[in-house]
XYZ file of C-alpha atoms in Angstrom:
270
model
C -20.787 -7.222 -10.434
C -21.185 -6.595 -14.141
C -18.930 -4.261 -16.154
C -19.621 -2.662 -19.535
C -17.499 -0.252 -21.597
C -18.212 2.415 -24.201
C -16.028 4.882 -26.116
C -17.250 8.478 -26.231
C -15.990 12.012 -25.537
C -12.484 10.928 -26.550
C -12.246 8.435 -23.677
C -13.648 5.093 -22.538
C -16.531 5.070 -20.095
C -17.230 2.128 -17.814
C -20.379 1.173 -15.948
C -19.923 -1.304 -13.094
C -23.218 -2.433 -11.601
C -24.200 -4.754 -8.790
C -27.457 -6.060 -10.252
C -29.629 -9.139 -9.894
C -28.615 -10.457 -13.326
C -26.635 -9.606 -16.428
C -29.638 -8.504 -18.494
C -30.534 -5.747 -16.026
C -26.938 -4.559 -15.870
C -26.612 -4.606 -19.664
C -29.829 -2.652 -20.157
C -28.817 -0.079 -17.558
C -25.357 0.312 -19.060
C -26.750 0.737 -22.570
C -29.168 3.395 -21.340
C -26.199 5.223 -19.822
C -24.175 4.967 -23.014
C -27.074 6.242 -25.118
C -27.331 9.204 -22.770
C -23.610 9.922 -23.024
C -23.753 9.843 -26.831
C -26.696 12.253 -26.847
C -24.887 14.603 -24.480
C -21.805 14.565 -26.675
C -23.860 15.700 -29.656
C -25.426 18.489 -27.600
C -22.338 19.755 -25.770
C -19.425 19.137 -28.135
C -17.673 22.116 -29.702
C -16.805 19.833 -32.629
C -20.454 19.326 -33.628
C -21.691 22.122 -35.907
C -25.282 21.654 -34.726
C -24.562 21.468 -30.985
C -25.760 24.031 -28.474
C -22.136 25.124 -28.112
C -22.041 25.946 -31.833
C -25.362 27.777 -31.606
C -24.124 29.917 -28.709
C -20.876 30.699 -30.531
C -22.908 31.977 -33.479
C -24.945 34.416 -31.410
C -24.541 38.151 -31.822
C -25.139 40.542 -28.921
C -28.863 40.812 -28.275
C -29.742 37.555 -30.028
C -31.438 34.797 -28.022
C -31.175 31.038 -28.536
C -33.246 28.267 -27.010
C -30.968 25.491 -25.772
C -31.446 22.114 -24.124
C -32.086 21.653 -20.436
C -28.767 19.817 -20.242
C -26.895 22.836 -21.578
C -28.532 25.097 -19.017
C -27.759 22.612 -16.243
C -24.078 22.343 -17.135
C -23.804 26.131 -17.419
C -25.286 26.468 -13.932
C -22.567 24.185 -12.535
C -19.941 26.098 -14.529
C -21.106 29.347 -12.940
C -21.038 27.756 -9.494
C -17.471 26.473 -9.844
C -16.299 29.661 -11.562
C -17.524 31.720 -8.602
C -16.105 29.315 -6.007
C -12.652 29.330 -7.634
C -12.410 33.087 -8.227
C -12.534 32.530 -11.984
C -9.896 29.797 -12.113
C -12.469 27.568 -13.793
C -13.861 29.187 -16.934
C -15.544 27.187 -19.728
C -15.076 29.953 -22.289
C -12.108 29.976 -24.640
C -9.993 32.707 -26.183
C -11.400 35.829 -24.491
C -12.345 34.181 -21.168
C -15.621 36.067 -20.975
C -18.035 33.748 -19.181
C -19.690 36.824 -17.655
C -20.852 37.807 -21.159
C -23.193 34.803 -21.176
C -26.749 35.507 -19.978
C -28.686 32.397 -18.961
C -32.464 32.226 -18.574
C -32.676 29.061 -16.495
C -36.471 28.978 -16.407
C -37.035 29.111 -20.163
C -33.739 27.487 -21.292
C -32.674 30.528 -23.245
C -29.223 32.008 -23.700
C -28.044 35.382 -24.945
C -24.629 37.033 -25.094
C -23.128 40.461 -24.510
C -20.248 39.617 -26.831
C -19.032 36.618 -28.835
C -18.763 33.603 -26.535
C -16.945 30.353 -27.340
C -17.529 27.470 -24.942
C -15.512 24.334 -24.297
C -16.914 21.860 -21.767
C -13.802 19.667 -21.870
C -13.025 20.407 -18.231
C -16.455 19.423 -16.936
C -18.305 17.434 -19.594
C -17.263 13.929 -18.592
C -18.160 14.499 -14.955
C -21.488 15.991 -15.992
C -22.162 12.930 -18.161
C -21.604 10.681 -15.139
C -24.141 12.717 -13.160
C -26.692 12.211 -15.925
C -25.993 8.477 -15.873
C -26.604 8.425 -12.132
C -30.136 9.694 -12.778
C -30.699 6.727 -15.075
C -29.305 4.088 -12.725
C -31.190 5.386 -9.692
C -34.365 6.193 -11.608
C -37.629 4.287 -11.509
C -36.760 1.986 -14.419
C -33.634 0.412 -12.883
C -33.587 1.544 -9.223
C -29.917 0.572 -8.820
C -27.907 1.963 -5.913
C -24.658 -0.048 -5.909
C -22.559 0.988 -8.894
C -19.429 2.727 -10.170
C -19.238 5.020 -13.201
C -15.814 5.683 -14.688
C -14.917 8.319 -17.292
C -11.567 7.043 -18.466
C -10.221 6.806 -14.876
C -9.955 10.622 -14.630
C -13.364 10.971 -12.959
C -15.249 8.312 -11.020
C -18.762 8.568 -9.549
C -20.011 5.925 -7.123
C -22.919 4.779 -5.012
C -23.103 1.902 -2.546
C -19.879 0.018 -2.133
C -17.894 1.194 -0.281
C -15.545 1.669 -3.231
C -11.816 2.078 -2.414
C -10.585 4.920 -4.612
C -7.386 6.878 -4.366
C -4.293 8.440 -5.826
C -2.459 6.484 -8.492
C 0.822 7.063 -10.283
C 4.125 7.963 -8.624
C 2.623 10.030 -5.817
C 0.975 6.965 -4.320
C 4.431 5.707 -3.345
C 5.907 9.095 -2.418
C 3.376 10.250 0.158
C 2.957 9.353 3.827
C -0.603 10.630 4.176
C -3.761 8.550 3.533
C -4.672 8.786 -0.150
C -7.320 6.068 -0.445
C -10.946 6.913 0.281
C -13.688 4.323 0.687
C -16.512 6.212 -0.974
C -20.149 5.208 -0.674
C -21.508 8.200 -2.595
C -19.868 10.975 -4.551
C -17.117 11.543 -7.077
C -13.335 11.520 -7.255
C -11.537 13.276 -10.089
C -7.880 13.842 -10.884
C -5.920 16.139 -13.158
C -2.330 17.143 -13.742
C 0.780 17.016 -15.877
C 1.856 13.390 -15.436
C 0.424 12.005 -18.702
C -0.111 14.944 -21.080
C 2.498 17.333 -19.725
C 1.739 21.037 -19.321
C -1.602 20.957 -21.151
C -3.805 22.801 -18.653
C -4.199 26.559 -18.842
C -4.040 28.826 -15.853
C -6.876 30.912 -17.280
C -6.306 33.858 -14.972
C -2.682 34.288 -16.052
C -3.133 33.034 -19.605
C -0.290 30.500 -19.477
C 0.122 26.725 -19.646
C 1.775 26.579 -16.262
C 0.086 25.738 -12.999
C 0.952 26.137 -9.316
C 0.592 22.419 -8.488
C 1.775 19.317 -10.345
C -1.326 17.199 -9.721
C -4.712 17.677 -8.100
C -7.583 15.477 -6.998
C -11.037 16.459 -5.788
C -13.722 14.578 -3.902
C -17.127 16.193 -4.385
C -20.834 15.355 -4.188
C -21.129 14.952 -7.967
C -19.023 14.316 -11.030
C -19.346 17.722 -12.678
C -18.061 19.625 -9.657
C -15.230 17.144 -9.062
C -14.205 17.282 -12.733
C -14.219 21.077 -12.949
C -12.689 21.617 -9.527
C -9.686 19.390 -10.109
C -8.803 21.444 -13.195
C -9.186 24.769 -11.416
C -7.350 23.571 -8.310
C -4.060 23.324 -10.177
C -3.756 27.117 -10.264
C -5.331 28.037 -6.906
C -3.418 29.383 -3.922
C -3.711 27.551 -0.580
C -6.250 30.072 0.723
C -8.258 29.786 -2.496
C -8.204 25.991 -2.214
C -9.668 26.214 1.285
C -12.378 28.614 0.085
C -13.273 26.510 -2.961
C -13.459 23.298 -0.949
C -15.733 24.973 1.587
C -17.990 26.564 -1.048
C -18.420 23.350 -3.035
C -18.602 20.886 -0.125
C -15.483 19.196 -1.452
C -12.054 17.971 -0.419
C -9.026 18.803 -2.542
C -5.644 17.064 -2.627
C -2.730 18.684 -4.456
C 0.828 17.635 -5.242
C 3.597 20.138 -4.751
C 6.091 20.778 -7.526
C 9.127 19.346 -5.772
C 11.920 16.885 -6.453
C 11.789 13.488 -4.799
C 14.699 14.312 -2.497
C 12.508 16.993 -0.903
C 10.017 14.313 0.169
C 12.255 13.585 3.175
C 11.555 17.058 4.535
C 7.924 17.638 3.571
C 5.198 15.462 2.123
C 4.557 16.177 -1.566
C 0.785 15.960 -1.067
C -1.448 18.381 0.839
C -5.153 18.078 1.686
C -7.486 21.096 1.661
C -11.024 20.793 3.011
């Protein structure tokens, strides 16, 4: 196994590859890192020339040609937004994702009103999916690897890779929290490290129903976005979202440790 690291998107990415030799692994990792850097330029709201900036500058009726990557990430955003009843929304301020009109065939975007996008809740997972295309493509043809976006989202192939819940909940729960994944993504989100930093976009407050959430999904983008949305979903909505996105969702109840004797703090939805 060969491991390489790279800082981008305000985190540290890791590429772990089971390859024939170091040179192949290094070349594959560098190709992934180059792709991540290019995506950051295209999708970052902090880059004045990014597609996000272009879309923000549109007036109603104006049309902009954007990259294929921007269209692809918007398609996943729409998918997760629909599956979570609007709990995931990549727009900021007005929360008006429906005002964005996407021409997927010609990579064109128009707006019905001013739209500000922030891919912070999905971008890292999407970047991992793009790296998967590189690793499994004709040039490298690698199928035993792990991609890590700062430990919050992990995408794997081969293995099996033992992945699971970390932090205090690992010791508090009595249910199985370690999955041996051979393909797919695991993502986690919550209040443990950054406090109440995640918005419940439907209520407009920095306060969520659950303390932590984790999602296992077929790809990184869905896992990344879903784990953010899951924090504010009701139990019935969690079941519906998991079913719609072919995912499994684990959430941590907001309860004191003494309550753990009476009910497990973690609950699976699938």
